[in-house]
Amino acid sequence: MNYILLGPPGAGKGTQAKKIVEYFAIVHLSTGDMFREAKKSNEALSKFLSSGQLVPDEIVINMIKERLEKDDIKKGFLFDGFPRTIKQTEELEIILKSKNLKIDAVFLINIYFEEVIKRITGRRVCECGTSYNIGMIPSKEDGKCDRCGRKLIQRNDDKEDVAKERFTVYGKQTKPLIGYYKKIGLLVNIEGAKDEKDVFEQIKRHIKAKNDK
Ligand code: AMP
């Protein structure tokens, strides 16, 4: 069971990824999370992330290559935020082939620009990993984490101008992947402008149907 989650920033990939990996007991491979962790000790990375630009393909591919060396991926894995360019897609195919692995499905979470901007700019996160949204999933007490009480923050790349830039970058560099995966029969369209339970049900239904065959 190896999957890819595709969709614009703010489509809810991170939220869905957490649900999928927990339910199906597979490994979550989020390049965004890996870079957010790595940027603490790498200023160059920080610049890409805070401007909404993509990290160069070579860096991303090397990081993924290294990650796929670990044994845990044998349980199955879910890519969240990767691949994001055609180059990354092609390189991924080469890496997987060399390991005798394949992708079973690519879930495309479809959502409109206005909804995405509303979701991204409303997102607030806590250091403990909990995410909220001022409009949709607010914390009980304004600006405070329900789980640990710490102060909630807005990620730099969730500010409106960066969010718009991330959406533009998605349109130019990542959208072409839709055609690529459609052509090889892996694309599964998911209606993303629903509540998170509904979106998860759509994905779950597809995975179960495939695995019950
Ligand atoms: P995300 O949390 O997936 O939206 O990623 C946050 C940021 O990390 C992006 O805006 C990029 O700067 C960087 N990033 C994450 N994944 C990739 C990728 N596959 N290719 C290039 N840059 C990436």
Coordinates of C-alpha atoms and ligand atoms in Angstrom, one line a residue:
M1 CA 0.0 0.0 0.0
N2 CA 1.9 3.0 -1.3
Y3 CA 0.1 6.3 -2.0
I4 CA 0.6 9.9 -2.9
L5 CA -1.6 12.8 -1.7
L6 CA -1.7 15.6 -4.3
G7 CA -3.5 18.9 -4.1
P8 CA -2.9 22.6 -3.6
P9 CA -1.5 24.0 -0.3
G10 CA -4.4 24.3 2.1
A11 CA -6.4 21.4 0.6
G12 CA -6.0 19.5 3.9
K13 CA -3.3 17.1 2.8
G14 CA -1.6 17.1 6.2
T15 CA -4.9 16.4 8.1
Q16 CA -5.9 13.6 5.8
A17 CA -2.4 12.2 5.8
K18 CA -2.5 11.8 9.6
K19 CA -5.8 10.0 9.4
I20 CA -4.8 7.7 6.6
V21 CA -1.5 6.6 8.1
E22 CA -3.1 6.0 11.5
Y23 CA -6.0 4.0 10.1
F24 CA -4.0 1.9 7.6
A25 CA -0.8 1.7 9.8
I26 CA 1.5 3.0 7.1
V27 CA 4.4 5.5 7.2
H28 CA 3.8 9.2 6.7
L29 CA 6.4 10.8 4.4
S30 CA 5.8 14.6 4.5
T31 CA 8.6 16.6 2.8
G32 CA 7.1 19.8 4.2
D33 CA 7.5 18.4 7.8
M34 CA 11.1 17.1 6.9
F35 CA 12.1 20.6 5.6
R36 CA 10.5 22.4 8.6
E37 CA 12.6 20.3 10.9
A38 CA 15.8 20.6 8.8
K39 CA 15.4 24.4 8.4
K40 CA 16.1 24.9 12.1
S41 CA 19.8 24.2 11.3
N42 CA 19.8 25.3 7.6
E43 CA 19.4 29.0 6.7
A44 CA 19.3 28.3 2.9
L45 CA 16.2 26.1 3.4
S46 CA 14.5 28.7 5.5
K47 CA 14.5 31.1 2.6
F48 CA 12.6 28.8 0.3
L49 CA 10.1 27.9 2.9
S50 CA 9.4 31.4 4.1
S51 CA 9.0 32.7 0.5
G52 CA 6.7 29.9 -0.6
Q53 CA 9.2 28.8 -3.3
L54 CA 10.0 25.1 -3.9
V55 CA 13.2 23.7 -2.5
P56 CA 15.4 22.6 -5.5
D57 CA 14.6 19.2 -6.9
E58 CA 18.0 17.7 -6.3
I59 CA 17.8 18.4 -2.5
V60 CA 14.3 17.0 -2.3
I61 CA 15.2 13.9 -4.3
N62 CA 18.3 13.1 -2.2
M63 CA 16.3 13.5 1.0
I64 CA 13.6 11.1 -0.3
K65 CA 16.2 8.6 -1.6
E66 CA 17.8 8.5 1.9
R67 CA 14.4 8.2 3.6
L68 CA 13.3 5.3 1.4
E69 CA 16.4 3.4 2.6
K70 CA 14.8 2.9 6.0
D71 CA 13.2 -0.4 6.8
D72 CA 9.8 1.0 8.0
I73 CA 8.7 1.9 4.5
K74 CA 8.0 -1.8 4.0
K75 CA 4.8 -1.4 5.9
G76 CA 3.6 0.9 3.1
F77 CA 3.8 4.7 2.9
L78 CA 2.0 7.8 2.0
F79 CA 3.8 10.7 0.3
D80 CA 2.3 14.1 1.4
G81 CA 3.6 17.1 -0.5
F82 CA 5.9 15.0 -2.7
P83 CA 6.4 14.8 -5.7
R84 CA 5.8 18.5 -6.6
T85 CA 7.4 18.7 -10.0
I86 CA 7.6 16.5 -13.1
K87 CA 11.3 16.1 -12.4
Q88 CA 10.6 14.8 -8.9
T89 CA 7.9 12.5 -10.4
E90 CA 10.3 11.0 -12.9
E91 CA 13.1 10.5 -10.3
L92 CA 10.7 8.9 -7.9
E93 CA 9.7 6.4 -10.5
I94 CA 13.4 5.5 -11.1
I95 CA 14.0 5.1 -7.3
L96 CA 10.9 3.0 -6.8
K97 CA 11.7 0.7 -9.7
S98 CA 15.1 0.1 -8.4
K99 CA 13.5 -1.0 -5.1
N100 CA 10.8 -3.1 -6.8
L101 CA 8.2 -0.8 -5.3
K102 CA 5.2 0.9 -6.9
I103 CA 2.6 3.6 -6.2
D104 CA -1.0 2.1 -5.9
A105 CA -2.9 5.4 -6.2
V106 CA -2.6 9.1 -6.3
F107 CA -5.3 11.0 -4.4
L108 CA -6.0 14.4 -5.8
I109 CA -7.8 16.6 -3.3
N110 CA -9.7 19.1 -5.4
I111 CA -10.5 22.5 -3.9
Y112 CA -11.0 26.1 -5.2
F113 CA -8.5 29.0 -4.8
E114 CA -10.8 31.1 -2.5
E115 CA -11.4 28.2 -0.2
V116 CA -7.7 27.4 -0.1
I117 CA -6.7 31.0 0.8
K118 CA -9.3 31.1 3.6
R119 CA -8.1 27.8 5.0
I120 CA -4.4 28.7 4.9
T121 CA -4.6 32.1 6.4
G122 CA -6.9 30.9 9.1
R123 CA -4.6 28.0 10.1
R124 CA -2.9 28.2 13.6
V125 CA -0.5 25.6 14.9
C126 CA 0.9 24.6 18.2
E127 CA 4.4 23.3 18.8
C128 CA 2.9 20.1 20.0
G129 CA 1.7 19.4 16.5
T130 CA -2.0 20.2 16.9
S131 CA -3.5 22.3 14.1
Y132 CA -6.6 24.6 14.3
N133 CA -8.4 26.9 12.0
I134 CA -9.9 30.2 13.2
G135 CA -13.0 29.8 11.0
M136 CA -13.5 26.0 10.9
I137 CA -11.8 24.3 13.8
P138 CA -11.1 27.0 16.4
S139 CA -9.4 26.3 19.7
K140 CA -11.7 26.6 22.8
E141 CA -9.7 29.5 24.1
D142 CA -8.6 32.1 21.6
G143 CA -4.9 31.7 20.7
K144 CA -4.3 28.8 23.1
C145 CA -3.8 25.1 22.4
D146 CA -6.6 22.9 23.8
R147 CA -4.2 20.0 24.2
C148 CA -1.2 21.6 26.0
G149 CA -2.2 25.2 26.7
R150 CA 0.7 26.7 24.7
K151 CA 0.3 29.8 22.5
L152 CA -0.8 29.1 18.9
I153 CA 1.1 30.6 16.1
Q154 CA 0.6 31.3 12.4
R155 CA 3.3 29.7 10.2
N156 CA 5.2 32.3 8.2
D157 CA 4.2 30.5 5.0
D158 CA 0.6 30.7 5.9
K159 CA 0.5 34.5 5.7
E160 CA -1.7 35.8 2.9
D161 CA 1.0 36.9 0.4
V162 CA 3.1 33.8 0.9
A163 CA -0.1 31.6 0.7
K164 CA -1.0 33.2 -2.7
E165 CA 2.6 32.6 -3.9
R166 CA 2.4 29.0 -2.9
F167 CA -0.8 28.6 -4.8
T168 CA 0.8 30.2 -7.9
V169 CA 3.8 27.9 -7.6
Y170 CA 1.4 24.9 -7.3
G171 CA -0.3 25.9 -10.5
K172 CA 2.9 26.2 -12.5
Q173 CA 5.0 23.4 -11.1
T174 CA 2.7 20.8 -9.5
K175 CA -0.5 20.9 -11.5
P176 CA 1.1 19.2 -14.5
L177 CA 1.4 16.1 -12.3
I178 CA -2.3 15.6 -12.5
G179 CA -2.1 14.8 -16.3
Y180 CA 0.9 12.6 -15.7
Y181 CA -0.8 10.4 -13.1
K182 CA -4.1 10.4 -15.0
K183 CA -2.4 9.1 -18.1
I184 CA -1.0 6.2 -16.2
G185 CA -4.3 5.4 -14.5
L186 CA -3.3 6.2 -10.9
L187 CA -5.3 9.4 -10.3
V188 CA -8.2 9.3 -8.0
N189 CA -10.3 12.5 -7.7
I190 CA -11.3 13.5 -4.2
E191 CA -13.9 16.3 -3.4
G192 CA -11.9 18.4 -0.9
A193 CA -14.4 21.2 -0.1
K194 CA -16.2 19.0 2.4
D195 CA -15.6 18.4 6.1
E196 CA -12.5 16.4 7.0
K197 CA -14.4 13.3 7.9
D198 CA -16.2 13.2 4.5
V199 CA -12.9 13.7 2.7
F200 CA -11.3 10.8 4.7
E201 CA -14.3 8.6 3.9
Q202 CA -13.8 9.1 0.2
I203 CA -10.2 8.1 0.4
K204 CA -10.8 5.2 2.8
R205 CA -13.6 3.8 0.5
H206 CA -11.2 3.8 -2.4
I207 CA -8.4 2.1 -0.5
K208 CA -10.7 -0.6 1.0
A209 CA -12.4 -1.3 -2.4
K210 CA -9.0 -1.8 -4.0
N211 CA -7.7 -4.0 -1.2
D212 CA -10.8 -6.2 -1.0
K213 CA -10.5 -7.1 -4.7
Ligands
AMP1 P1 4.1 21.8 2.7 O1 4.0 21.7 4.2 O2 4.0 20.5 2.0 O3 3.2 22.8 2.1 O4 5.6 22.3 2.4 C1 6.1 23.5 2.9 C2 7.3 24.0 2.1 O5 8.3 23.1 2.0 C3 6.9 24.3 0.6 O6 6.3 25.5 0.4 C4 8.3 24.2 -0.1 O7 9.1 25.3 0.2 C5 8.9 23.0 0.7 N1 8.6 21.7 0.1 C6 7.9 20.7 0.7 N2 7.8 19.6 -0.2 C7 8.5 20.0 -1.3 C8 8.8 19.3 -2.5 N3 8.3 18.1 -2.8 N4 9.5 20.0 -3.4 C9 10.0 21.2 -3.2 N5 9.8 21.9 -2.1 C10 9.0 21.3 -1.1

